[in-house]
Amino acid sequence: MLRQAKQLFRSSFLYQYYRGTQHKIDYFNWRRKNRNGSTPHLYRQHTIIEYGQRYNIQVFIETGTYLGDMVYAVSKEFDGIVSIELSENLYRKALRRFAKHKNIHIYHGDSTVVLLKVGQTLTTPALFWLDAHYSGGFSSRGETDTPVLAELNTIFDHSDFNNVILIDDARLFDGTNDYPTLHALQAFIKQKKPNYAFKVNHDIIRIVPAKDKHK
């Protein structure tokens, strides 16, 4: 009974309001501290929406659904939304949360495998938000702590569109726990996509067509 009550609450307006309020408080505190410390979720939301509008992109693809907060935040900003989750438990929770959203599609499995299948259905450029990594707690671990290089290979090798790629948690790219260093990642991008620009700002890696100078 308690479990069912929790599931019902998570799919309710009150839960969305609670999460949204918490994100706003975190963002306010971050701004008050001159943008020092952990980048708040609301800033990440704004960044995704900004890049989607700048490039007129209508498809959002996320790896690492987790609780589904990012999907919910951008649900009205894109015509089509895809999110991929490795944890079966989190996947099922996301299915329930977004059951009534026709433009949202939640997939379960290894992000590199699912990305390949999803990529084959694309007819327009997409904005990729790569956030699939093991972080303890509710998250699941695949063969590595982070599949980010394999994800990038899949995107670059199987899509001819000028996609926009944003990667969360830039601070983790230090050469440990299966993460490349930022320098190594930048070299990798230059080799795979020499016509793309690479920039890191507020814990988000931004990989975009080079004609854009990250305004």
Coordinates of C-alpha atoms in Angstrom, one line a residue:
M1 CA 0.0 0.0 0.0
L2 CA 2.8 2.4 0.9
R3 CA 4.7 1.6 -2.3
Q4 CA 1.6 2.3 -4.4
A5 CA 1.0 5.6 -2.5
K6 CA 4.6 6.7 -3.3
Q7 CA 4.2 5.8 -7.0
L8 CA 0.9 7.7 -7.1
F9 CA 2.5 10.8 -5.5
R10 CA 5.4 10.7 -7.9
S11 CA 3.1 10.9 -10.8
S12 CA 1.0 13.7 -9.3
F13 CA 1.0 17.5 -9.8
L14 CA 2.2 18.0 -6.2
Y15 CA 5.3 16.0 -6.8
Q16 CA 6.1 18.0 -9.9
Y17 CA 5.5 21.2 -8.0
Y18 CA 7.8 20.0 -5.2
R19 CA 10.6 19.1 -7.5
G20 CA 10.3 22.3 -9.4
T21 CA 10.3 24.4 -6.3
Q22 CA 13.4 22.6 -5.0
H23 CA 15.2 23.2 -8.4
K24 CA 14.3 26.9 -8.1
I25 CA 15.7 27.2 -4.6
D26 CA 19.0 25.5 -5.7
Y27 CA 19.3 27.9 -8.6
F28 CA 18.7 30.9 -6.5
N29 CA 21.3 29.8 -3.9
W30 CA 23.8 29.2 -6.8
R31 CA 23.3 32.6 -8.2
R32 CA 23.6 34.2 -4.7
K33 CA 27.0 32.4 -4.4
N34 CA 28.2 34.0 -7.7
R35 CA 27.6 30.7 -9.6
N36 CA 30.1 28.8 -7.4
G37 CA 29.6 25.3 -6.4
S38 CA 27.6 22.5 -8.0
T39 CA 25.6 23.6 -11.1
P40 CA 21.9 23.4 -10.3
H41 CA 19.4 21.4 -12.3
L42 CA 17.5 24.5 -13.4
Y43 CA 20.6 25.9 -15.1
R44 CA 21.0 22.6 -17.0
Q45 CA 17.4 22.8 -18.0
H46 CA 17.9 26.4 -19.3
T47 CA 21.0 25.4 -21.2
I48 CA 19.3 22.5 -23.0
I49 CA 16.3 24.7 -24.0
E50 CA 18.6 27.5 -25.1
Y51 CA 20.6 25.2 -27.4
G52 CA 17.5 23.6 -28.8
Q53 CA 16.1 27.0 -29.7
R54 CA 19.4 28.3 -31.1
Y55 CA 19.6 25.4 -33.5
N56 CA 15.9 25.0 -34.1
I57 CA 16.0 21.4 -32.9
Q58 CA 12.8 19.5 -32.2
V59 CA 14.2 16.2 -31.0
F60 CA 15.7 15.6 -27.6
I61 CA 17.6 12.4 -26.8
E62 CA 18.8 11.8 -23.2
T63 CA 20.9 9.0 -21.8
G64 CA 20.4 8.4 -18.1
T65 CA 16.8 9.0 -17.3
Y66 CA 17.2 8.6 -13.6
L67 CA 14.1 10.2 -11.9
G68 CA 13.0 11.8 -15.2
D69 CA 13.3 15.4 -14.0
M70 CA 15.1 16.6 -17.1
V71 CA 12.6 14.9 -19.4
Y72 CA 9.7 16.6 -17.5
A73 CA 11.4 20.0 -17.6
V74 CA 11.8 20.0 -21.4
S75 CA 8.7 18.0 -22.3
K76 CA 7.0 21.1 -23.8
E77 CA 10.1 22.3 -25.6
F78 CA 10.6 19.5 -28.1
D79 CA 8.2 17.6 -30.4
G80 CA 9.9 14.3 -29.7
I81 CA 11.7 13.2 -26.6
V82 CA 13.7 9.9 -26.1
S83 CA 15.3 8.9 -22.8
I84 CA 17.3 5.8 -22.1
E85 CA 17.8 4.2 -18.7
L86 CA 19.9 1.2 -17.8
S87 CA 18.2 0.5 -14.4
E88 CA 15.0 -1.5 -14.8
N89 CA 13.6 0.0 -11.6
L90 CA 14.1 3.6 -12.7
Y91 CA 12.9 2.7 -16.3
R92 CA 9.6 1.4 -14.9
K93 CA 9.2 4.4 -12.7
A94 CA 9.8 6.7 -15.7
L95 CA 7.3 4.7 -17.8
R96 CA 4.6 5.4 -15.2
R97 CA 5.5 9.0 -14.8
F98 CA 5.3 9.8 -18.5
A99 CA 2.5 7.3 -19.5
K100 CA 0.2 10.2 -20.6
H101 CA 2.9 12.1 -22.6
K102 CA 2.6 11.0 -26.2
N103 CA 5.8 12.8 -27.3
I104 CA 8.0 11.1 -24.7
H105 CA 9.5 7.6 -25.3
I106 CA 11.4 5.8 -22.5
Y107 CA 13.7 2.9 -23.4
H108 CA 15.4 0.4 -21.2
G109 CA 18.9 -0.9 -21.9
D110 CA 22.5 -0.1 -22.7
S111 CA 22.6 3.4 -24.0
T112 CA 25.0 2.6 -26.8
V113 CA 22.8 -0.2 -28.1
V114 CA 19.6 1.8 -27.8
L115 CA 21.2 4.9 -29.3
L116 CA 22.0 3.0 -32.4
K117 CA 18.4 1.9 -32.9
V118 CA 17.0 5.3 -32.1
G119 CA 19.6 7.0 -34.4
Q120 CA 18.4 5.0 -37.3
T121 CA 15.0 6.5 -37.0
L122 CA 16.1 10.1 -37.0
T123 CA 15.0 12.3 -39.9
T124 CA 16.2 15.6 -38.4
P125 CA 19.1 16.8 -36.2
A126 CA 18.8 16.0 -32.5
L127 CA 20.0 17.5 -29.3
F128 CA 21.8 14.8 -27.2
W129 CA 22.0 15.1 -23.5
L130 CA 24.6 12.5 -22.3
D131 CA 24.2 11.8 -18.6
A132 CA 24.4 8.0 -18.3
H133 CA 26.9 7.1 -15.7
Y134 CA 27.2 5.1 -12.5
S135 CA 26.7 7.3 -9.5
G136 CA 25.8 4.9 -6.8
G137 CA 22.5 4.9 -5.1
F138 CA 19.6 4.0 -7.4
S139 CA 21.8 4.1 -10.6
S140 CA 22.9 1.0 -12.4
R141 CA 26.4 0.2 -13.7
G142 CA 27.1 -1.2 -17.1
E143 CA 30.5 -2.6 -18.2
T144 CA 32.1 0.8 -17.3
D145 CA 31.3 3.7 -15.0
T146 CA 30.5 5.8 -18.0
P147 CA 29.7 4.8 -21.6
V148 CA 30.3 8.4 -22.9
L149 CA 33.0 7.5 -25.5
A150 CA 31.0 4.6 -26.8
E151 CA 27.9 6.9 -27.0
L152 CA 29.8 9.5 -28.9
N153 CA 31.1 6.9 -31.3
T154 CA 27.6 5.7 -32.0
I155 CA 26.3 9.2 -32.6
F156 CA 29.2 10.3 -34.9
D157 CA 29.4 7.0 -36.8
H158 CA 25.7 6.5 -37.4
S159 CA 24.3 10.0 -38.0
D160 CA 24.9 12.4 -40.8
F161 CA 23.0 15.3 -39.2
N162 CA 24.6 18.3 -37.5
N163 CA 23.5 17.2 -34.1
V164 CA 24.2 19.2 -30.9
I165 CA 25.7 17.3 -28.0
L166 CA 25.7 18.4 -24.4
I167 CA 27.5 16.3 -21.7
D168 CA 26.7 16.7 -18.0
D169 CA 29.2 16.5 -15.1
A170 CA 32.3 17.9 -16.9
R171 CA 34.1 17.9 -13.5
L172 CA 34.2 14.0 -13.7
F173 CA 36.4 14.0 -16.8
D174 CA 39.7 13.7 -15.0
G175 CA 41.0 10.4 -16.3
T176 CA 39.7 8.2 -13.5
N177 CA 36.7 5.8 -13.2
D178 CA 36.6 5.2 -17.0
Y179 CA 36.4 8.9 -17.8
P180 CA 38.8 10.4 -20.3
T181 CA 40.4 13.7 -19.4
L182 CA 38.8 16.8 -20.9
H183 CA 41.9 17.3 -23.1
A184 CA 41.7 13.7 -24.3
L185 CA 37.9 14.1 -25.0
Q186 CA 38.6 17.3 -27.0
A187 CA 41.2 15.5 -29.1
F188 CA 38.8 12.7 -29.7
I189 CA 36.1 15.1 -30.9
K190 CA 38.6 16.9 -33.1
Q191 CA 39.5 13.6 -34.7
K192 CA 35.9 12.4 -35.2
K193 CA 34.3 15.8 -36.1
P194 CA 36.9 18.4 -37.1
N195 CA 34.1 20.7 -38.0
Y196 CA 32.8 20.8 -34.5
A197 CA 33.6 23.2 -31.6
F198 CA 34.3 22.1 -28.1
K199 CA 33.7 24.1 -24.9
V200 CA 33.2 23.6 -21.2
N201 CA 31.1 26.0 -19.1
H202 CA 29.4 25.5 -15.8
D203 CA 30.0 21.7 -15.7
I204 CA 28.5 21.1 -19.1
I205 CA 30.5 20.0 -22.1
R206 CA 29.2 21.6 -25.3
I207 CA 29.9 20.0 -28.7
V208 CA 28.4 21.9 -31.6
P209 CA 28.9 22.7 -35.3
A210 CA 31.9 25.0 -35.4
K211 CA 30.1 27.8 -37.2
D212 CA 28.5 28.5 -33.8
K213 CA 30.9 30.2 -31.4
H214 CA 29.0 29.3 -28.2
K215 CA 27.3 32.7 -27.9

